[in-house]
CSV table of C-alpha atoms and ligand atoms in Angstrom, one decimal:
chain,number,residue,atom,x,y,z
L,1,UNK,CA,0.0,0.0,0.0
L,2,UNK,CA,1.5,3.4,-1.0
L,3,UNK,CA,2.3,5.9,1.8
L,4,UNK,CA,-0.3,8.3,0.4
L,5,UNK,CA,-3.0,5.6,0.4
L,6,UNK,CA,-1.9,4.8,4.0
L,7,UNK,CA,-2.3,8.4,5.0
L,8,UNK,CA,-5.5,8.9,3.1
L,9,UNK,CA,-6.9,5.8,4.7
L,10,UNK,CA,-6.1,7.0,8.2
L,11,UNK,CA,-9.3,7.1,10.3
L,12,UNK,CA,-9.9,9.1,13.4
L,13,UNK,CA,-8.0,7.7,16.4
L,14,UNK,CA,-11.2,7.0,18.4
L,15,UNK,CA,-12.6,5.0,15.5
L,16,UNK,CA,-9.3,3.2,15.1
L,17,UNK,CA,-9.2,2.5,18.8
L,18,UNK,CA,-12.8,1.5,18.9
L,19,UNK,CA,-11.9,-1.3,16.4
L,20,UNK,CA,-8.6,-2.0,18.1
L,21,UNK,CA,-9.9,-1.9,21.6
L,22,UNK,CA,-12.6,-4.4,20.8
L,23,UNK,CA,-9.9,-6.7,19.6
L,24,UNK,CA,-7.2,-5.3,21.9
L,25,UNK,CA,-9.5,-5.7,24.9
L,26,UNK,CA,-9.0,-9.3,24.4
L,27,UNK,CA,-5.5,-8.8,23.0
L,28,UNK,CA,-4.6,-6.4,25.8
L,29,UNK,CA,-5.0,-9.0,28.5
L,30,UNK,CA,-4.1,-11.9,26.2
L,31,UNK,CA,-0.8,-10.1,25.3
L,32,UNK,CA,0.4,-10.7,28.8
L,33,UNK,CA,-1.2,-14.1,29.7
L,34,UNK,CA,-4.0,-12.6,31.8
L,35,UNK,CA,-2.8,-12.6,35.4
L,36,UNK,CA,0.1,-14.2,37.2
L,37,UNK,CA,-1.4,-16.9,39.5
L,38,UNK,CA,2.3,-18.1,39.5
L,39,UNK,CA,2.0,-19.2,43.1
L,40,UNK,CA,5.8,-18.7,43.6
L,41,UNK,CA,7.4,-16.3,46.1
L,42,UNK,CA,6.1,-16.5,49.6
L,43,UNK,CA,2.6,-18.1,49.4
L,44,UNK,CA,0.4,-15.0,49.9
L,45,UNK,CA,-1.3,-14.4,46.5
L,46,UNK,CA,-2.1,-10.7,46.4
L,47,UNK,CA,-4.7,-9.3,44.0
L,48,UNK,CA,-3.4,-6.3,42.3
L,49,UNK,CA,-5.1,-4.0,39.7
L,50,UNK,CA,-3.1,-1.8,37.3
L,51,UNK,CA,-5.0,1.1,35.7
L,52,UNK,CA,-3.1,2.5,32.7
L,53,UNK,CA,-3.5,6.0,31.3
L,54,UNK,CA,-4.9,4.7,27.9
L,55,UNK,CA,-5.4,1.4,26.1
L,56,UNK,CA,-3.8,0.8,22.8
L,57,UNK,CA,-0.6,2.6,23.7
L,58,UNK,CA,2.5,0.4,23.5
L,59,UNK,CA,4.2,2.4,26.3
L,60,UNK,CA,1.5,1.0,28.7
L,61,UNK,CA,1.5,-2.4,27.0
L,62,UNK,CA,5.3,-2.6,27.7
L,63,UNK,CA,4.7,-1.5,31.3
L,64,UNK,CA,2.1,-4.2,31.7
L,65,UNK,CA,4.6,-6.8,30.4
L,66,UNK,CA,7.0,-5.8,33.2
L,67,UNK,CA,4.3,-5.8,35.8
L,68,UNK,CA,2.9,-9.2,34.8
L,69,UNK,CA,6.4,-10.8,34.8
L,70,UNK,CA,7.0,-9.5,38.4
L,71,UNK,CA,3.5,-10.6,39.5
L,72,UNK,CA,4.2,-14.0,38.1
L,73,UNK,CA,7.4,-14.2,40.0
L,74,UNK,CA,5.9,-13.0,43.2
L,75,UNK,CA,2.8,-15.2,42.9
L,76,UNK,CA,0.5,-12.2,42.7
L,77,UNK,CA,-2.6,-11.9,40.5
L,78,UNK,CA,-2.6,-8.8,38.3
L,79,UNK,CA,-5.5,-7.5,36.3
L,80,UNK,CA,-5.0,-4.6,33.9
L,81,UNK,CA,-7.6,-2.1,32.8
L,82,UNK,CA,-7.6,1.3,31.1
L,83,UNK,CA,-9.7,4.0,29.4
L,84,UNK,CA,-9.8,4.4,25.6
L,85,UNK,CA,-9.0,8.1,25.9
L,86,UNK,CA,-6.3,9.8,28.1
L,87,UNK,CA,-9.0,11.5,30.2
L,88,UNK,CA,-10.0,11.6,33.9
L,89,UNK,CA,-13.6,11.5,32.9
L,90,UNK,CA,-13.0,8.0,31.4
L,91,UNK,CA,-10.5,6.8,33.9
L,92,UNK,CA,-12.5,7.7,37.1
L,93,UNK,CA,-15.3,5.2,36.6
L,94,UNK,CA,-12.8,2.5,35.9
L,95,UNK,CA,-11.0,3.3,39.1
L,96,UNK,CA,-14.3,3.5,41.1
L,97,UNK,CA,-15.3,0.0,39.8
L,98,UNK,CA,-11.8,-1.3,40.6
L,99,UNK,CA,-12.2,0.0,44.2
L,100,UNK,CA,-15.5,-1.8,44.5
L,101,UNK,CA,-13.7,-5.0,43.6
L,102,UNK,CA,-11.5,-4.4,46.7
L,103,UNK,CA,-8.1,-5.5,45.4
L,104,UNK,CA,-5.2,-5.7,47.8
L,105,UNK,CA,-3.5,-2.7,46.0
L,106,UNK,CA,-4.0,-0.5,43.0
L,107,UNK,CA,-1.3,0.7,40.6
L,108,UNK,CA,-2.4,3.7,38.5
L,109,UNK,CA,-1.2,6.2,35.9
L,110,UNK,CA,-3.4,9.2,36.7
L,111,UNK,CA,-4.6,11.0,33.6
L,112,UNK,CA,-4.7,14.5,35.3
L,113,UNK,CA,-2.7,15.9,38.2
L,114,UNK,CA,-5.8,17.5,39.8
L,115,UNK,CA,-8.9,15.7,38.6
L,116,UNK,CA,-7.6,12.3,39.8
L,117,UNK,CA,-6.8,13.4,43.4
L,118,UNK,CA,-10.3,12.7,44.8
L,119,UNK,CA,-10.8,9.3,43.0
L,120,UNK,CA,-7.4,8.1,44.2
L,121,UNK,CA,-8.1,9.5,47.7
L,122,UNK,CA,-11.2,7.4,47.9
L,123,UNK,CA,-9.2,4.3,47.3
L,124,UNK,CA,-6.8,5.3,50.1
L,125,UNK,CA,-9.8,6.0,52.4
L,126,UNK,CA,-10.9,2.4,51.9
L,127,UNK,CA,-7.4,1.2,53.0
L,128,UNK,CA,-6.4,0.2,49.4
L,129,UNK,CA,-2.7,1.1,49.0
L,130,UNK,CA,-2.0,3.0,45.8
L,131,UNK,CA,1.2,3.0,43.8
L,132,UNK,CA,1.6,5.8,41.2
L,133,UNK,CA,3.2,4.6,37.9
L,134,UNK,CA,4.4,7.0,35.2
L,135,UNK,CA,2.2,10.1,35.9
L,136,UNK,CA,1.3,11.6,39.2
L,137,UNK,CA,-1.2,13.8,41.1
L,138,UNK,CA,-0.8,17.0,43.1
L,139,UNK,CA,-1.3,15.1,46.4
L,140,UNK,CA,1.2,12.3,45.6
L,141,UNK,CA,2.0,11.8,49.3
L,142,UNK,CA,-1.2,9.8,49.8
L,143,UNK,CA,0.4,7.1,47.6
L,144,UNK,CA,2.8,4.4,48.9
L,145,UNK,CA,5.3,5.5,46.1
L,146,UNK,CA,5.7,6.9,42.6
L,147,UNK,CA,7.7,5.2,39.9
L,148,UNK,CA,8.4,7.2,36.8
L,149,UNK,CA,11.0,8.7,34.4
L,150,UNK,CA,12.6,12.1,35.3
L,151,UNK,CA,10.5,13.9,32.7
L,152,UNK,CA,12.0,17.3,33.1
L,153,UNK,CA,15.4,15.8,32.4
L,154,UNK,CA,13.9,13.8,29.5
L,155,UNK,CA,12.6,17.1,28.0
L,156,UNK,CA,16.0,18.7,28.4
L,157,UNK,CA,17.6,15.7,26.6
L,158,UNK,CA,15.1,16.2,23.7
L,159,UNK,CA,15.9,19.9,23.6
L,160,UNK,CA,19.6,19.4,23.4
L,161,UNK,CA,19.3,16.7,20.8
L,162,UNK,CA,17.0,18.8,18.6
L,163,UNK,CA,19.2,21.9,19.0
L,164,UNK,CA,22.2,19.9,17.7
L,165,UNK,CA,20.2,18.4,14.8
L,166,UNK,CA,19.1,21.9,13.6
L,167,UNK,CA,22.6,23.5,14.0
L,168,UNK,CA,21.4,25.5,17.0
L,169,UNK,CA,19.4,27.9,15.0
L,170,UNK,CA,15.9,28.2,13.4
L,171,UNK,CA,12.2,27.8,14.4
L,172,UNK,CA,11.1,24.9,16.6
L,173,UNK,CA,7.8,23.8,18.2
L,174,UNK,CA,6.4,21.3,20.7
L,175,UNK,CA,3.4,19.0,20.2
L,176,UNK,CA,2.0,17.7,23.4
L,177,UNK,CA,-1.2,15.9,24.7
L,178,UNK,CA,-3.2,18.3,26.9
L,179,UNK,CA,-2.2,20.5,29.8
L,180,UNK,CA,-2.5,18.8,33.2
L,181,UNK,CA,-0.6,15.6,32.5
L,182,UNK,CA,2.4,15.6,34.9
L,183,UNK,CA,4.7,13.8,32.5
L,184,UNK,CA,4.2,15.7,29.3
L,185,UNK,CA,4.0,19.1,31.1
L,186,UNK,CA,7.4,18.3,32.7
L,187,UNK,CA,8.9,17.4,29.3
L,188,UNK,CA,7.7,20.7,27.8
L,189,UNK,CA,9.3,22.5,30.8
L,190,UNK,CA,12.6,20.6,30.4
L,191,UNK,CA,12.6,21.2,26.6
L,192,UNK,CA,12.0,25.0,27.0
L,193,UNK,CA,14.8,25.2,29.6
L,194,UNK,CA,17.2,23.5,27.3
L,195,UNK,CA,16.5,25.6,24.1
L,196,UNK,CA,16.5,28.9,26.1
L,197,UNK,CA,20.4,28.6,25.9
L,198,UNK,CA,20.4,29.0,22.2
L,199,UNK,CA,19.8,32.6,21.1
L,200,UNK,CA,19.3,31.7,17.4
L,201,UNK,CA,16.5,29.2,18.1
L,202,UNK,CA,13.0,30.7,17.8
L,203,UNK,CA,10.4,28.9,19.9
L,204,UNK,CA,7.0,28.9,18.3
L,205,UNK,CA,5.3,27.4,21.5
L,206,UNK,CA,3.4,24.2,22.2
L,207,UNK,CA,0.3,22.9,20.5
L,208,UNK,CA,-1.9,20.1,22.0
L,209,UNK,CA,-3.2,17.1,20.1
L,210,UNK,CA,-5.4,15.4,22.8
L,211,UNK,CA,-3.3,12.3,22.3
L,212,UNK,CA,-4.6,11.9,18.7
L,213,UNK,CA,-1.9,11.2,16.1
L,214,UNK,CA,-4.2,12.4,13.3
L,215,UNK,CA,-4.6,15.8,15.1
L,216,UNK,CA,-0.8,15.9,15.7
L,217,UNK,CA,-0.2,15.4,12.0
L,218,UNK,CA,-2.6,18.2,11.0
L,219,UNK,CA,-0.9,20.5,13.6
L,220,UNK,CA,2.4,19.7,11.8
L,221,UNK,CA,1.2,20.4,8.3
L,222,UNK,CA,-0.6,23.5,9.4
L,223,UNK,CA,2.5,24.9,11.2
L,224,UNK,CA,4.5,24.2,8.1
L,225,UNK,CA,2.1,26.2,6.0
L,226,UNK,CA,2.3,29.2,8.3
L,227,UNK,CA,6.0,28.7,9.0
L,228,UNK,CA,7.5,27.2,5.8
L,229,UNK,CA,11.0,27.6,7.4
L,230,UNK,CA,10.2,25.4,10.4
L,231,UNK,CA,13.3,23.4,11.4
L,232,UNK,CA,12.4,21.3,14.4
L,233,UNK,CA,9.6,19.5,16.3
L,234,UNK,CA,9.5,17.9,19.7
L,235,UNK,CA,6.8,15.3,20.2
L,236,UNK,CA,6.2,14.9,23.9
L,237,UNK,CA,4.8,11.4,23.8
L,238,UNK,CA,3.8,8.5,21.6
L,239,UNK,CA,0.9,9.9,19.7
L,240,UNK,CA,2.3,13.5,19.5
L,241,UNK,CA,5.5,12.0,18.0
L,242,UNK,CA,3.7,9.6,15.7
L,243,UNK,CA,1.6,12.5,14.4
L,244,UNK,CA,4.6,14.7,13.8
L,245,UNK,CA,6.3,11.8,11.9
L,246,UNK,CA,3.3,11.3,9.7
L,247,UNK,CA,2.9,15.1,9.2
L,248,UNK,CA,6.5,15.2,8.0
L,249,UNK,CA,5.8,12.1,5.8
L,250,UNK,CA,2.8,13.8,4.3
L,251,UNK,CA,4.7,17.0,3.4
L,252,UNK,CA,7.9,15.2,2.4
L,253,UNK,CA,9.9,17.7,4.5
L,254,UNK,CA,12.1,15.2,6.2
L,255,UNK,CA,15.2,16.8,4.9
L,256,UNK,CA,14.2,20.2,6.2
L,257,UNK,CA,12.5,19.4,9.6
L,258,UNK,CA,14.1,17.4,12.4
L,259,UNK,CA,11.8,15.6,14.8
L,260,UNK,CA,12.7,14.3,18.2
L,261,UNK,CA,10.0,12.4,20.1
L,262,UNK,CA,9.5,10.8,23.4
L,263,UNK,CA,8.9,7.0,23.5
L,264,UNK,CA,9.7,4.3,21.1
L,265,UNK,CA,6.8,2.3,19.7
L,266,UNK,CA,7.1,0.1,16.6
L,267,UNK,CA,5.5,2.8,14.5
L,268,UNK,CA,7.9,5.4,15.9
L,269,UNK,CA,10.9,3.1,15.3
L,270,UNK,CA,9.7,2.6,11.7
L,271,UNK,CA,9.5,6.4,11.2
L,272,UNK,CA,13.0,6.7,12.7
L,273,UNK,CA,14.3,4.1,10.2
L,274,UNK,CA,12.7,5.9,7.3
L,275,UNK,CA,14.0,9.3,8.3
L,276,UNK,CA,10.7,11.0,9.1
L,277,UNK,CA,11.9,11.2,12.7
L,278,UNK,CA,15.5,11.8,13.8
L,279,UNK,CA,15.7,10.8,17.5
L,280,UNK,CA,13.6,8.9,20.1
L,281,UNK,CA,13.8,9.3,23.9
L,282,UNK,CA,12.8,5.8,25.0
L,283,UNK,CA,11.6,5.4,28.6
L,284,UNK,CA,11.9,2.1,30.4
L,285,UNK,CA,8.2,1.3,31.0
L,286,UNK,CA,8.9,-2.4,31.7
L,287,UNK,CA,11.0,-1.3,34.7
L,288,UNK,CA,8.2,1.0,35.9
L,289,UNK,CA,5.7,-1.8,35.8
L,290,UNK,CA,8.2,-4.3,37.4
L,291,UNK,CA,9.1,-1.9,40.3
L,292,UNK,CA,5.5,-0.9,40.8
L,293,UNK,CA,4.4,-4.5,41.5
L,294,UNK,CA,7.4,-5.2,43.7
L,295,UNK,CA,6.8,-2.1,45.8
L,296,UNK,CA,3.1,-2.9,46.1
L,297,UNK,CA,3.8,-6.5,47.2
L,298,UNK,CA,6.6,-5.5,49.6
L,299,UNK,CA,4.2,-2.9,51.2
L,300,UNK,CA,1.4,-5.5,51.5
L,301,UNK,CA,3.9,-8.0,53.2
L,302,UNK,CA,5.7,-5.6,55.5
L,303,UNK,CA,3.5,-2.5,55.7
L,304,UNK,CA,6.7,-0.5,55.0
L,305,UNK,CA,6.8,2.2,52.4
L,306,UNK,CA,10.1,2.3,50.3
L,307,UNK,CA,12.8,4.5,51.8
L,308,UNK,CA,12.4,6.9,48.9
L,309,UNK,CA,8.8,7.4,47.7
L,310,UNK,CA,10.0,8.7,44.3
L,311,UNK,CA,11.7,6.0,42.3
L,312,UNK,CA,13.1,7.2,39.0
L,313,UNK,CA,13.7,4.9,36.0
L,314,UNK,CA,16.1,5.4,33.0
L,315,UNK,CA,16.1,6.6,29.4
L,316,UNK,CA,17.7,5.3,26.2
L,317,UNK,CA,18.1,7.6,23.3
L,318,UNK,CA,17.5,5.8,20.0
L,319,UNK,CA,19.0,7.1,16.7
L,320,UNK,CA,19.2,5.6,13.2
L,321,UNK,CA,22.8,4.8,14.0
L,322,UNK,CA,22.3,2.8,17.2
L,323,UNK,CA,18.8,1.4,16.6
L,324,UNK,CA,20.0,-2.2,16.1
L,325,UNK,CA,22.4,-2.3,19.0
L,326,UNK,CA,21.2,-4.8,21.6
L,327,UNK,CA,21.4,-2.3,24.5
L,328,UNK,CA,19.0,0.0,22.5
L,329,UNK,CA,16.7,-2.8,21.1
L,330,UNK,CA,16.2,-4.0,24.7
L,331,UNK,CA,14.2,-0.8,25.4
L,332,UNK,CA,12.1,-0.5,22.3
L,333,UNK,CA,8.4,-0.8,23.2
L,334,UNK,CA,6.4,-4.0,22.6
L,335,UNK,CA,3.0,-4.4,21.0
L,336,UNK,CA,2.6,-7.5,23.1
L,337,UNK,CA,4.6,-9.4,25.7
F,401,LIG,O1,4.8,9.0,27.2
F,401,LIG,C1,4.0,8.1,27.8
F,401,LIG,C2,3.7,8.4,29.2
F,401,LIG,O2,4.9,8.5,29.9
F,401,LIG,C3,2.9,9.6,29.3
F,401,LIG,O3,2.6,9.9,30.7
F,401,LIG,C4,1.7,9.6,28.5
F,401,LIG,O4,2.0,9.2,27.2
F,401,LIG,C5,2.7,8.0,27.0
F,401,LIG,O5,1.9,7.0,27.4
F,401,LIG,C6,2.9,7.7,25.6
F,401,LIG,O6,1.7,7.8,24.9
């Protein structure tokens, strides 16, 4: 199928996800063997629930793989759920239902720093320990711990990488999801701090795609129409980055515009190979999931919170040059476990 046909055929993300989620709903769980039940590691089989930020996102699929493997090893049972859109309105009823099921602990990636405080507080009020994975809330002290990347640092890494790619001069922009998501807001902050050092870089600001790659692609093509001399784009997460990549593909401007994006899904890796994207900041979602389960089980066993409540996981920068190196491949995201 030609690229243009591929682009023309693109359907709205929600439509795509409606289809995918129907299949993925099954695949999502299936992808990771549907709950540990391993029975190893100390006899007590805790029931854990992981609520991701959005389904159909390989960042969270990879996180689930790490979490399921740890649950298997520790003999815990892990069920995974998530909303079809990265929104507190869709995530809250899922959390409320999970609380009703009274699991031993909940791991959650809150979809908004403010709106998810009260729903998470109600879990804590019912003595269900909560571990925050990836994103956080304003009142994070109510959680046992938080495991995430250092997103400000990640944004600075992206800013430095993009500045180098464009020769430290020219117009750049950021495409992010929506204000109020702790991770992508921190990446934007880090990126802005990094490029401030370069007097010849003109920052056009941030546009939001509501986690829709089709919208991110049209933001890219529209910005290129109004700024035909655009030189760089930072995509703050999977769908912002995938959209920037397809926008560059659609306009054929890959030799003019450099794109650095957060995350490393199979689609993003393909765009990197083809030159529509020039650098990826891969997080380690498998480690976030693994550590989240271990901390939850340890807390259930001992009642002790970890010494440090903020546990920070690493990054791996992927380029066309190092993409096939084993130490990079290891951190590319999975579509299934
Ligand atoms: O970038 C990740 C995650 O860290 C962020 O909180 C939300 O977006 C992703 O899931 C990727 O789509």
